[in-house]
Each structure stands twice: as structure tokens, then as C-alpha cells.
Amino acid sequence: MKKKLIAGNWKMNGSLADNEALVRALVAGLASAGGCDVAVAVPAPYLAQVQALAQGSALALAAQDVSQHAAGAYTGEVSAAMLRDFGVRYVLVGHSERRQFHDETDADVATKAQRALAAGITPIVCVGETLAEREAGQTEAVVKRQLAAVIHLNGHCISEVVVAYEPVWAIGTGKTASPEQAQQVHAVLRAQLAAASDQAPRIRLLYGGSMNAGNAAQLLSQADIDGGLVGGASLKAADFQAIIAAAQ
Ligand code: PGA
């Protein structure tokens, strides 16, 4: 059976002091939690700090974004090779906040996923509908379009990718999709993956959007939910550890 993956997304939060306390607590707790994979996606300036703190532990390092360019005159961008230099294992691509506030298109997301894979980093490709899209009955069409953009990446199999379904209306709002609502969309994504690859059953599909210590177990018990992408609740060690425990 594939291990579940619980990935924290710190977003633009943290400080040297706060990160140290949080990562030390997580690393201590992980010693007894071998049943699932755990990662934290940290702001780029803290990659070196968290890499050092997590050294030798089961805590994997993730980044929140990657440039679609390999190198060169792209002020402010961080390349996949740079992430690799800091031991980054996963990178979020196409998070709804990037799509919304930085106008990332499906094509940009695909290029970023490709860059990550070429550097040996697993992209966590985020898909999800807005509230308006859900209310207009477009949920399936939107997530299928977003997934279709990354399903055939040159020279790579879709099984090298992690997919995160994050309904935009559930992110940071405290409104979680019900386990049934989430499972329904995950089943659609799984079927789309199955049509493209015989490896579909082993691809990890994460749910994200107000996952917390109280609702994680139910969400994670759904047939096609293989982990979580956790924002707010990943900033407090006890909350994140409770979610990790629910995934064991
Ligand atoms: P949230 O964020 O858990 O705070 O809703 C999830 C995410 O955006 O990845």
C-alpha cells in the first residue's frame, strides 16, 4: 500500500526563531511516526535553515514555487536547480494563490512541473475550483482541465507527480469540503489519471483546504485521498502532529 503524504504549506509565514521551534518539535515527534511521509513547504529564504534542522530526520523539505526558467535574467525567481542544491524533495506548483495573484496559467504550471522533474524534485500539482465555478456546476471541468495540462509531460510519467485537490473556497476559510465532496472529485481525478497511465493507483492525491486535527481522519479515510496539503494547521506543531497521527 502506498504511504500517505502529509505536506505542510507555511505560505508567507515564519521567522528564524519560530521555524526553529516548530521544526525541532516536528522532528522529535516524527521519530515515532513512520507510517506516512511528511514534508514542509517553507519560504525560499528559510530552505537552508530548515534543511539543517531536518538533517538526518524523516522530515522532507519542500518549496512553495519554482521558476519556469532554467537560469538567467529572471530577477526574483528561484530555479529548480537551486532548490535541488538545498535538498528539496517536493515543490508546490500551481497553488491557487499563485494562479490567482500571479496569473499562473495551466501552461505555466506544466512548465514548472517539468522543470522540477528534470531536477529530480517531485512536483505537487495543485488543482481546484473557485466557489463561483462550483456553484456554476463546473467543478469537474475545471479540475480536469488543470490536470490535463500536466498529464503528459515530456519524458516523464504522470506517476512521478503528486496531485493536490484544493477547492479554492475551502482554503484558509475554515470551510472544509465534506469527505464525500472531496472523495467525489478525487475519484474524477483518479479516473482521469487511470485513462492516461496504468500507474494511476499509485499516484498520491492529496486533499487541501482547511484540513485540521478535527477533520483529518475522516478525510484521510476516503478511498482516493492519499494525504493532505495543510496550510494554517501546519504552523502549530501540535495541530500538524495530530494530522500526521491521523494519517498513520
Ligand atoms: P489551509 O491552506 O489549510 O490554510 O486552508 C491549504 C493550502 O492552501 O495549501
Coordinates of N, CA and C and ligand atoms in Angstrom, one line a residue:
M1 N 0.8 -1.2 0.0 CA 0.0 0.0 0.0 C 0.9 1.3 0.0
K2 N 0.5 2.3 -0.7 CA 1.3 3.5 -0.7 C 1.1 4.3 0.6
K3 N 2.2 4.8 1.0 CA 2.2 5.6 2.2 C 1.5 6.9 1.9
K4 N 0.7 7.4 2.9 CA 0.1 8.7 2.8 C 1.2 9.8 2.9
L5 N 0.9 11.0 2.3 CA 1.9 12.1 2.4 C 1.1 13.3 3.1
I6 N 1.7 13.8 4.1 CA 1.1 15.0 4.8 C 2.2 16.1 4.5
A7 N 1.8 17.1 3.8 CA 2.7 18.2 3.4 C 2.1 19.5 4.1
G8 N 3.0 20.2 4.8 CA 2.6 21.5 5.4 C 2.9 22.6 4.4
N9 N 2.1 23.6 4.3 CA 2.4 24.7 3.4 C 2.4 25.9 4.3
W10 N 3.6 26.4 4.6 CA 3.7 27.5 5.6 C 3.2 28.8 4.9
K11 N 3.2 28.9 3.6 CA 2.9 30.1 2.9 C 3.9 31.2 3.3
M12 N 3.5 32.5 3.4 CA 4.5 33.5 3.7 C 4.4 33.8 5.2
N13 N 4.7 32.7 6.0 CA 4.8 32.8 7.4 C 6.1 32.2 7.9
G14 N 6.5 32.7 9.1 CA 7.7 32.1 9.7 C 8.7 33.2 10.0
S15 N 9.7 32.8 10.9 CA 10.8 33.6 11.2 C 11.9 32.6 11.7
L16 N 13.1 33.0 11.8 CA 14.2 32.1 12.2 C 13.8 31.4 13.5
A17 N 13.3 32.3 14.4 CA 13.0 31.7 15.8 C 11.8 30.8 15.7
D18 N 10.7 31.2 15.1 CA 9.5 30.3 15.0 C 9.8 29.0 14.3
N19 N 10.6 29.1 13.2 CA 10.8 27.9 12.4 C 11.6 26.9 13.2
E20 N 12.6 27.4 14.0 CA 13.4 26.5 14.7 C 12.6 25.8 15.7
A21 N 11.7 26.5 16.5 CA 10.9 25.8 17.5 C 10.0 24.8 16.8
L22 N 9.3 25.2 15.7 CA 8.4 24.3 15.0 C 9.1 23.0 14.5
V23 N 10.2 23.2 13.8 CA 10.8 22.1 13.1 C 11.4 21.2 14.2
R24 N 12.0 21.7 15.2 CA 12.5 20.9 16.3 C 11.4 20.0 16.9
A25 N 10.2 20.6 17.1 CA 9.1 19.8 17.6 C 8.7 18.7 16.7
L26 N 8.6 19.1 15.4 CA 8.2 18.1 14.4 C 9.2 16.9 14.3
V27 N 10.4 17.3 14.2 CA 11.5 16.2 14.1 C 11.4 15.3 15.3
A28 N 11.2 15.8 16.5 CA 11.2 15.0 17.7 C 10.0 14.1 17.6
G29 N 8.8 14.6 17.1 CA 7.6 13.8 17.0 C 7.7 12.7 15.9
L30 N 8.4 13.0 14.8 CA 8.5 12.1 13.7 C 9.2 10.8 14.0
A31 N 10.0 10.9 15.0 CA 10.8 9.7 15.4 C 9.9 8.5 15.6
S32 N 8.6 8.7 16.0 CA 7.7 7.6 16.3 C 6.6 7.5 15.2
A33 N 6.8 8.2 14.1 CA 5.7 8.2 13.1 C 6.2 7.8 11.7
G34 N 6.4 6.5 11.6 CA 7.0 6.0 10.3 C 5.9 5.7 9.3
G35 N 4.7 5.8 9.7 CA 3.6 5.3 8.8 C 3.2 6.2 7.6
C36 N 3.7 7.4 7.6 CA 3.4 8.3 6.5 C 4.6 9.2 6.2
D37 N 4.6 9.7 5.0 CA 5.6 10.7 4.6 C 5.2 12.1 5.1
V38 N 6.2 12.9 5.5 CA 5.8 14.2 6.0 C 6.8 15.2 5.4
A39 N 6.3 16.3 4.9 CA 7.1 17.4 4.3 C 6.6 18.7 4.8
V40 N 7.5 19.7 4.7 CA 7.0 21.1 5.0 C 7.5 22.0 3.8
A41 N 6.6 22.8 3.3 CA 6.9 23.7 2.2 C 7.2 25.1 2.8
V42 N 8.4 25.5 2.8 CA 8.8 26.7 3.5 C 9.2 27.8 2.6
P43 N 9.1 29.1 3.0 CA 9.5 30.2 2.2 C 11.0 30.0 1.8
A44 N 11.3 30.4 0.5 CA 12.7 30.2 0.0 C 13.8 30.6 0.9
P45 N 13.7 31.8 1.6 CA 14.9 32.2 2.4 C 15.2 31.2 3.5
Y46 N 14.2 30.4 3.9 CA 14.4 29.5 5.0 C 14.8 28.1 4.6
L47 N 15.0 27.9 3.4 CA 15.3 26.5 2.9 C 16.6 26.0 3.6
A48 N 17.6 26.8 3.7 CA 18.9 26.4 4.3 C 18.7 26.1 5.8
Q49 N 17.9 26.9 6.4 CA 17.7 26.7 7.9 C 17.0 25.4 8.1
V50 N 15.9 25.2 7.4 CA 15.1 24.0 7.6 C 15.8 22.8 7.2
Q51 N 16.6 22.9 6.1 CA 17.4 21.7 5.7 C 18.3 21.3 6.8
A52 N 19.0 22.3 7.4 CA 19.9 21.9 8.5 C 19.2 21.3 9.7
L53 N 18.0 21.9 10.1 CA 17.3 21.4 11.2 C 16.7 20.0 11.0
A54 N 16.4 19.7 9.8 CA 15.7 18.5 9.5 C 16.7 17.4 9.1
Q55 N 18.0 17.8 9.0 CA 19.1 16.8 8.6 C 19.0 15.5 9.3
G56 N 19.0 14.4 8.6 CA 19.0 13.1 9.3 C 17.7 12.7 9.8
S57 N 16.6 13.5 9.6 CA 15.3 13.1 10.1 C 14.4 12.7 8.9
A58 N 13.2 12.2 9.2 CA 12.3 11.8 8.2 C 11.5 13.0 7.6
L59 N 11.8 14.2 8.1 CA 11.0 15.4 7.6 C 11.6 15.8 6.3
A60 N 10.8 15.8 5.2 CA 11.3 16.2 3.9 C 11.1 17.7 3.7
L61 N 12.0 18.2 2.9 CA 11.9 19.7 2.6 C 11.1 19.9 1.3
A62 N 10.3 20.9 1.3 CA 9.5 21.3 0.1 C 9.6 22.8 -0.1
A63 N 9.5 23.2 -1.4 CA 9.4 24.6 -1.7 C 8.0 24.9 -2.1
Q64 N 7.7 26.2 -2.2 CA 6.3 26.6 -2.5 C 6.1 27.0 -3.9
D65 N 7.2 27.1 -4.7 CA 7.1 27.5 -6.1 C 8.5 27.3 -6.7
V66 N 8.5 27.3 -8.0 CA 9.7 27.1 -8.8 C 9.6 27.9 -10.1
S67 N 10.7 28.5 -10.5 CA 10.7 29.2 -11.8 C 10.4 28.3 -13.0
Q68 N 9.8 28.9 -14.0 CA 9.6 28.1 -15.2 C 10.8 28.2 -16.1
H69 N 11.8 29.0 -15.7 CA 13.0 29.1 -16.4 C 14.1 28.4 -15.8
A70 N 15.1 28.0 -16.6 CA 16.2 27.2 -16.0 C 17.2 28.1 -15.3
A71 N 17.6 29.3 -15.8 CA 18.6 30.2 -15.2 C 18.6 31.5 -16.0
G72 N 19.2 32.5 -15.5 CA 19.4 33.7 -16.2 C 18.7 34.9 -15.7
A73 N 18.4 35.8 -16.6 CA 17.9 37.2 -16.2 C 16.4 37.2 -15.8
Y74 N 16.1 36.6 -14.7 CA 14.8 36.5 -14.2 C 14.8 36.9 -12.7
T75 N 14.9 38.2 -12.5 CA 15.1 38.8 -11.1 C 14.0 38.3 -10.2
G76 N 14.4 37.8 -9.1 CA 13.4 37.4 -8.0 C 13.0 35.9 -8.1
E77 N 13.4 35.2 -9.2 CA 13.0 33.9 -9.4 C 13.9 32.9 -8.8
V78 N 13.4 31.7 -8.5 CA 14.3 30.6 -7.9 C 14.2 29.4 -8.8
S79 N 15.3 28.9 -9.2 CA 15.3 27.8 -10.2 C 15.2 26.4 -9.5
A80 N 14.8 25.4 -10.3 CA 14.7 24.1 -9.7 C 16.1 23.6 -9.3
A81 N 17.1 23.9 -10.0 CA 18.5 23.5 -9.7 C 18.9 24.1 -8.3
M82 N 18.5 25.3 -8.1 CA 18.8 26.0 -6.7 C 18.0 25.2 -5.6
L83 N 16.8 24.9 -5.9 CA 16.0 24.1 -4.9 C 16.7 22.8 -4.6
R84 N 17.2 22.2 -5.7 CA 17.9 20.9 -5.5 C 19.1 21.0 -4.6
D85 N 19.8 22.1 -4.8 CA 21.0 22.4 -4.0 C 20.7 22.4 -2.5
F86 N 19.5 22.7 -2.1 CA 19.1 22.7 -0.7 C 18.4 21.4 -0.3
G87 N 18.5 20.4 -1.1 CA 17.9 19.1 -0.8 C 16.4 19.1 -0.8
V88 N 15.8 19.9 -1.6 CA 14.3 20.0 -1.7 C 13.8 18.7 -2.4
R89 N 12.8 18.1 -1.8 CA 12.2 16.8 -2.3 C 11.0 17.1 -3.1
Y90 N 10.2 18.1 -2.7 CA 8.9 18.4 -3.3 C 8.8 19.9 -3.6
V91 N 8.0 20.2 -4.6 CA 7.7 21.7 -4.8 C 6.3 21.8 -5.2
L92 N 5.6 22.7 -4.5 CA 4.2 23.0 -4.9 C 4.2 23.7 -6.3
V93 N 3.4 23.3 -7.2 CA 3.2 24.1 -8.4 C 1.7 24.4 -8.6
G94 N 1.4 25.6 -9.1 CA 0.0 25.9 -9.4 C -0.9 26.0 -8.2
H95 N -0.3 26.4 -7.0 CA -1.1 26.6 -5.9 C -2.1 27.7 -6.3
S96 N -3.3 27.7 -5.8 CA -4.4 28.6 -6.2 C -4.0 30.1 -6.0
E97 N -3.1 30.3 -4.9 CA -2.7 31.7 -4.6 C -1.7 32.1 -5.7
R98 N -1.0 31.2 -6.3 CA -0.1 31.6 -7.4 C -1.0 31.8 -8.7
R99 N -2.0 31.0 -8.9 CA -2.8 31.1 -10.1 C -3.6 32.5 -10.0
Q100 N -4.1 32.7 -8.8 CA -4.9 33.9 -8.5 C -4.2 35.2 -8.5
F101 N -3.1 35.3 -7.7 CA -2.4 36.5 -7.5 C -1.2 36.8 -8.5
H102 N -0.8 35.7 -9.1 CA 0.4 35.8 -10.0 C 0.1 35.4 -11.4
D103 N -1.2 35.2 -11.7 CA -1.7 34.9 -13.0 C -1.1 33.7 -13.7
E104 N -0.8 32.7 -12.9 CA -0.2 31.5 -13.5 C -1.2 30.7 -14.3
T105 N -0.9 30.4 -15.5 CA -1.8 29.6 -16.3 C -1.5 28.1 -16.2
D106 N -2.4 27.3 -16.8 CA -2.2 25.9 -16.8 C -0.8 25.6 -17.5
A107 N -0.5 26.3 -18.6 CA 0.7 26.1 -19.3 C 1.9 26.4 -18.5
D108 N 1.9 27.5 -17.7 CA 3.0 27.9 -16.8 C 3.2 26.7 -15.7
V109 N 2.1 26.2 -15.2 CA 2.1 25.2 -14.2 C 2.8 23.9 -14.8
A110 N 2.4 23.6 -16.0 CA 3.0 22.4 -16.7 C 4.5 22.6 -16.8
T111 N 5.0 23.8 -17.2 CA 6.4 24.1 -17.4 C 7.1 24.0 -16.1
K112 N 6.5 24.5 -15.0 CA 7.1 24.4 -13.7 C 7.3 23.0 -13.3
A113 N 6.2 22.2 -13.5 CA 6.3 20.8 -13.1 C 7.4 20.1 -13.9
Q114 N 7.5 20.4 -15.1 CA 8.6 19.8 -16.0 C 10.0 20.2 -15.4
R115 N 10.1 21.5 -15.1 CA 11.4 21.9 -14.5 C 11.8 21.2 -13.2
A116 N 10.8 21.0 -12.4 CA 11.0 20.3 -11.1 C 11.4 18.8 -11.4
L117 N 10.7 18.1 -12.3 CA 11.0 16.8 -12.6 C 12.4 16.6 -13.1
A118 N 12.8 17.6 -14.0 CA 14.1 17.5 -14.6 C 15.2 17.6 -13.6
A119 N 14.9 18.3 -12.5 CA 15.9 18.5 -11.4 C 15.8 17.4 -10.3
G120 N 14.9 16.4 -10.6 CA 14.7 15.3 -9.6 C 13.9 15.7 -8.4
I121 N 13.0 16.7 -8.6 CA 12.1 17.1 -7.5 C 10.7 16.8 -7.9
T122 N 10.0 16.2 -6.9 CA 8.6 15.8 -7.2 C 7.7 17.1 -7.1
P123 N 7.0 17.4 -8.2 CA 6.0 18.5 -8.1 C 4.7 18.0 -7.5
I124 N 4.2 18.9 -6.6 CA 2.9 18.7 -6.1 C 2.0 19.7 -6.8
V125 N 1.3 19.1 -7.8 CA 0.5 20.0 -8.7 C -0.9 20.2 -8.0
C126 N -1.2 21.5 -7.8 CA -2.5 21.9 -7.1 C -3.5 22.2 -8.2
V127 N -4.7 21.6 -8.0 CA -5.9 21.9 -8.8 C -7.1 22.2 -7.9
G128 N -8.0 22.9 -8.4 CA -9.2 23.2 -7.6 C -10.1 24.3 -8.1
E129 N -11.4 24.2 -7.9 CA -12.3 25.2 -8.4 C -12.6 26.3 -7.4
T130 N -13.0 27.4 -7.9 CA -13.5 28.5 -7.1 C -14.9 28.3 -6.7
L131 N -15.4 29.1 -5.7 CA -16.8 28.9 -5.3 C -17.7 29.2 -6.5
A132 N -17.4 30.2 -7.3 CA -18.3 30.6 -8.4 C -18.3 29.4 -9.4
E133 N -17.2 28.8 -9.6 CA -17.1 27.6 -10.6 C -17.9 26.4 -10.0
R134 N -17.8 26.2 -8.7 CA -18.6 25.1 -8.1 C -20.1 25.4 -8.2
E135 N -20.5 26.6 -7.9 CA -21.9 27.0 -8.0 C -22.4 26.9 -9.4
A136 N -21.5 27.1 -10.4 CA -22.0 27.0 -11.8 C -21.9 25.6 -12.3
G137 N -21.6 24.6 -11.4 CA -21.5 23.2 -11.8 C -20.3 22.9 -12.7
Q138 N -19.2 23.7 -12.5 CA -18.1 23.5 -13.4 C -16.9 22.8 -12.7
T139 N -17.1 22.3 -11.5 CA -16.0 21.7 -10.7 C -15.2 20.7 -11.5
E140 N -15.9 19.7 -12.0 CA -15.2 18.6 -12.8 C -14.5 19.1 -14.0
A141 N -15.1 20.0 -14.7 CA -14.5 20.5 -15.9 C -13.2 21.3 -15.6
V142 N -13.3 22.1 -14.5 CA -12.1 22.9 -14.1 C -10.9 22.0 -13.7
V143 N -11.2 21.1 -12.8 CA -10.1 20.3 -12.3 C -9.5 19.4 -13.4
K144 N -10.4 18.9 -14.2 CA -9.9 18.0 -15.3 C -9.0 18.9 -16.3
R145 N -9.4 20.1 -16.6 CA -8.6 20.9 -17.4 C -7.3 21.2 -16.8
Q146 N -7.3 21.5 -15.5 CA -6.0 21.8 -14.8 C -5.1 20.5 -14.8
L147 N -5.7 19.4 -14.6 CA -4.9 18.1 -14.5 C -4.4 17.8 -15.9
A148 N -5.2 18.0 -16.9 CA -4.9 17.6 -18.3 C -3.6 18.3 -18.7
A149 N -3.4 19.5 -18.2 CA -2.2 20.3 -18.6 C -0.9 19.6 -18.2
V150 N -0.9 18.8 -17.1 CA 0.3 18.2 -16.6 C 0.4 16.7 -16.9
I151 N -0.6 16.2 -17.5 CA -0.7 14.7 -17.6 C 0.3 14.1 -18.5
H152 N 0.7 14.8 -19.5 CA 1.7 14.3 -20.5 C 2.9 15.2 -20.5
L153 N 3.8 15.1 -19.6 CA 5.0 15.9 -19.5 C 6.1 15.2 -20.3
N154 N 6.7 15.9 -21.1 CA 7.8 15.3 -22.0 C 8.8 14.4 -21.2
G155 N 8.8 13.2 -21.6 CA 9.9 12.3 -21.0 C 9.6 11.9 -19.6
H156 N 8.4 12.2 -19.0 CA 8.1 11.9 -17.7 C 6.7 11.2 -17.6
C157 N 6.6 10.3 -16.6 CA 5.3 9.6 -16.4 C 4.5 10.4 -15.3
I158 N 3.3 10.5 -15.5 CA 2.4 11.2 -14.5 C 2.6 10.6 -13.1
S159 N 3.0 9.4 -13.0 CA 3.2 8.8 -11.7 C 4.3 9.4 -10.9
E160 N 5.1 10.2 -11.5 CA 6.2 10.9 -10.8 C 5.7 12.2 -10.1
V161 N 4.4 12.5 -10.3 CA 3.8 13.7 -9.8 C 2.9 13.4 -8.6
V162 N 2.8 14.3 -7.7 CA 1.7 14.3 -6.6 C 0.7 15.3 -7.0
V163 N -0.6 15.0 -6.9 CA -1.7 15.9 -7.2 C -2.4 16.3 -5.9
A164 N -2.6 17.6 -5.8 CA -3.4 18.1 -4.6 C -4.7 18.7 -5.1
Y165 N -5.8 18.2 -4.6 CA -7.1 18.8 -4.9 C -7.4 19.8 -3.8
E166 N -7.4 21.1 -4.1 CA -7.7 22.1 -3.1 C -8.8 23.0 -3.6
P167 N -10.0 22.8 -3.2 CA -11.1 23.7 -3.6 C -10.8 25.1 -3.1
V168 N -10.8 26.1 -3.9 CA -10.3 27.4 -3.5 C -11.2 28.0 -2.4
W169 N -12.5 27.6 -2.4 CA -13.4 28.2 -1.4 C -13.1 27.6 0.0
A170 N -12.3 26.5 0.0 CA -12.0 25.9 1.3 C -10.7 26.3 1.9
I171 N -9.9 27.0 1.1 CA -8.5 27.4 1.5 C -8.5 28.6 2.5
G172 N -8.1 28.3 3.7 CA -8.0 29.4 4.7 C -9.3 29.9 5.2
T173 N -10.4 29.3 4.8 CA -11.7 29.8 5.2 C -12.3 29.1 6.3
G174 N -11.8 27.9 6.7 CA -12.4 27.1 7.8 C -13.6 26.3 7.2
K175 N -13.9 26.5 5.9 CA -14.9 25.7 5.3 C -14.3 24.5 4.6
T176 N -14.3 23.3 5.2 CA -13.7 22.2 4.5 C -14.7 21.5 3.6
A177 N -14.2 21.0 2.5 CA -15.1 20.1 1.7 C -15.5 18.9 2.6
S178 N -16.7 18.4 2.5 CA -17.0 17.3 3.2 C -16.2 16.1 2.7
P179 N -16.0 15.1 3.5 CA -15.3 13.9 3.0 C -15.9 13.4 1.7
E180 N -17.2 13.4 1.6 CA -17.9 12.9 0.4 C -17.6 13.8 -0.8
Q181 N -17.7 15.1 -0.6 CA -17.4 16.1 -1.7 C -16.0 15.9 -2.2
A182 N -15.0 15.8 -1.2 CA -13.6 15.7 -1.6 C -13.4 14.3 -2.4
Q183 N -14.0 13.3 -1.8 CA -13.8 11.9 -2.5 C -14.3 11.9 -3.9
Q184 N -15.5 12.6 -4.1 CA -16.1 12.7 -5.4 C -15.1 13.3 -6.4
V185 N -14.5 14.4 -6.1 CA -13.5 15.0 -7.0 C -12.3 14.1 -7.1
H186 N -11.8 13.5 -6.0 CA -10.6 12.7 -6.1 C -10.9 11.5 -7.1
A187 N -12.1 11.0 -7.0 CA -12.4 9.8 -7.9 C -12.4 10.3 -9.4
V188 N -12.8 11.5 -9.6 CA -12.8 12.0 -11.0 C -11.3 12.1 -11.5
L189 N -10.5 12.7 -10.6 CA -9.1 12.8 -10.9 C -8.4 11.5 -11.1
R190 N -8.7 10.5 -10.2 CA -8.2 9.2 -10.3 C -8.5 8.5 -11.7
A191 N -9.8 8.7 -12.1 CA -10.2 8.1 -13.4 C -9.5 8.8 -14.5
Q192 N -9.3 10.1 -14.4 CA -8.5 10.8 -15.5 C -7.1 10.3 -15.6
L193 N -6.5 10.1 -14.4 CA -5.1 9.5 -14.3 C -5.1 8.1 -14.9
A194 N -6.1 7.3 -14.6 CA -6.1 5.9 -15.0 C -6.2 5.8 -16.5
A195 N -6.9 6.8 -17.1 CA -7.0 6.8 -18.6 C -5.7 7.1 -19.2
A196 N -4.8 7.8 -18.5 CA -3.5 8.2 -19.0 C -2.4 7.3 -18.7
S197 N -2.5 6.5 -17.6 CA -1.4 5.7 -17.1 C -1.8 4.5 -16.3
D198 N -1.2 3.4 -16.5 CA -1.5 2.2 -15.7 C -0.9 2.3 -14.3
Q199 N -0.2 3.4 -14.0 CA 0.4 3.7 -12.7 C -0.6 4.5 -11.8
A200 N -1.7 4.8 -12.3 CA -2.7 5.7 -11.6 C -2.9 5.3 -10.2
P201 N -3.1 4.0 -9.9 CA -3.4 3.6 -8.5 C -2.3 4.0 -7.5
R202 N -1.1 4.2 -8.0 CA 0.0 4.5 -7.0 C 0.3 6.0 -7.0
I203 N -0.4 6.8 -7.7 CA -0.2 8.3 -7.7 C -0.9 8.8 -6.4
R204 N -0.2 9.7 -5.7 CA -0.8 10.2 -4.4 C -1.6 11.4 -4.7
L205 N -2.9 11.4 -4.3 CA -3.8 12.5 -4.5 C -4.1 13.1 -3.1
L206 N -3.6 14.3 -2.8 CA -3.8 14.9 -1.5 C -5.0 15.8 -1.6
Y207 N -5.7 16.0 -0.4 CA -6.7 17.0 -0.2 C -6.2 18.1 0.5
G208 N -6.5 19.3 0.1 CA -6.1 20.5 0.9 C -7.3 21.5 1.0
G209 N -7.3 22.3 2.1 CA -8.4 23.3 2.3 C -9.0 23.1 3.6
S210 N -8.4 23.9 4.6 CA -8.9 23.8 6.0 C -8.9 22.5 6.6
M211 N -7.9 21.6 6.2 CA -7.7 20.4 6.9 C -7.2 20.7 8.3
N212 N -7.7 20.0 9.3 CA -7.3 20.3 10.7 C -7.3 19.0 11.5
A213 N -6.9 19.2 12.8 CA -6.8 18.0 13.6 C -8.2 17.3 13.8
G214 N -9.3 18.1 13.7 CA -10.6 17.5 13.9 C -11.2 16.8 12.7
N215 N -10.8 17.3 11.5 CA -11.4 16.6 10.3 C -10.5 15.7 9.5
A216 N -9.2 15.7 9.9 CA -8.3 15.0 9.0 C -8.6 13.5 8.9
A217 N -8.9 12.8 10.0 CA -9.1 11.4 10.0 C -10.2 11.0 9.0
Q218 N -11.3 11.7 9.0 CA -12.4 11.4 8.1 C -12.0 11.6 6.7
L219 N -11.4 12.7 6.4 CA -10.9 13.0 5.0 C -9.9 11.9 4.5
L220 N -9.0 11.6 5.4 CA -7.9 10.7 5.0 C -8.4 9.2 4.9
S221 N -9.6 9.0 5.4 CA -10.1 7.6 5.3 C -10.9 7.3 4.0
Q222 N -11.0 8.4 3.2 CA -11.7 8.2 1.9 C -10.8 7.4 0.9
A223 N -11.4 6.7 0.0 CA -10.7 5.7 -0.8 C -9.6 6.3 -1.7
D224 N -9.9 7.5 -2.2 CA -8.9 8.1 -3.1 C -8.1 9.3 -2.5
I225 N -8.2 9.5 -1.2 CA -7.4 10.6 -0.5 C -6.2 10.0 0.1
D226 N -5.1 10.3 -0.5 CA -3.8 9.7 -0.1 C -2.9 10.7 0.7
G227 N -3.5 11.7 1.3 CA -2.7 12.6 2.1 C -3.3 14.0 2.2
G228 N -2.6 14.9 2.7 CA -3.2 16.2 2.9 C -2.1 17.3 2.6
L229 N -2.6 18.4 2.1 CA -1.8 19.6 1.9 C -2.4 20.6 2.9
V230 N -1.6 21.0 3.9 CA -2.1 21.6 5.1 C -1.5 23.0 5.3
G231 N -2.3 24.0 5.3 CA -1.8 25.4 5.4 C -1.8 25.8 6.9
G232 N -2.8 26.5 7.3 CA -2.9 27.1 8.7 C -2.5 26.1 9.8
A233 N -3.0 24.9 9.7 CA -2.8 23.9 10.8 C -1.4 23.4 10.7
S234 N -0.6 23.7 9.7 CA 0.8 23.2 9.7 C 1.8 24.2 10.5
L235 N 1.2 25.3 11.0 CA 2.1 26.3 11.6 C 2.2 26.0 13.1
K236 N 1.3 25.1 13.6 CA 1.4 24.8 15.1 C 1.7 23.3 15.2
A237 N 2.8 23.0 15.9 CA 3.3 21.6 15.9 C 2.2 20.6 16.4
A238 N 1.5 21.0 17.4 CA 0.5 20.0 18.0 C -0.6 19.7 16.9
D239 N -1.0 20.7 16.2 CA -2.1 20.5 15.2 C -1.6 19.7 14.1
F240 N -0.4 20.0 13.6 CA 0.2 19.3 12.5 C 0.5 17.8 12.9
Q241 N 1.0 17.7 14.1 CA 1.2 16.3 14.5 C 0.0 15.5 14.7
A242 N -1.1 16.1 15.0 CA -2.4 15.4 15.1 C -2.8 14.9 13.7
I243 N -2.6 15.7 12.7 CA -2.9 15.4 11.3 C -2.0 14.2 10.9
I244 N -0.7 14.3 11.2 CA 0.2 13.2 10.9 C -0.3 11.9 11.5
A245 N -0.7 12.0 12.8 CA -1.1 10.8 13.5 C -2.4 10.2 12.8
A246 N -3.2 11.1 12.3 CA -4.4 10.6 11.6 C -4.1 9.9 10.3
A247 N -2.9 10.1 9.8 CA -2.5 9.5 8.5 C -1.7 8.2 8.7
Q248 N -1.5 7.8 9.9 CA -0.6 6.6 10.1 C -1.4 5.4 9.7
Ligands
PGA1 P1 -5.4 25.9 4.6 O1 -4.5 26.1 3.3 O2 -5.1 24.6 5.2 O3 -5.0 27.1 5.5 O4 -6.8 26.0 4.1 C1 -4.2 25.0 2.4 C2 -3.4 25.4 1.3 O5 -3.6 26.5 0.7 O6 -2.5 24.7 0.9

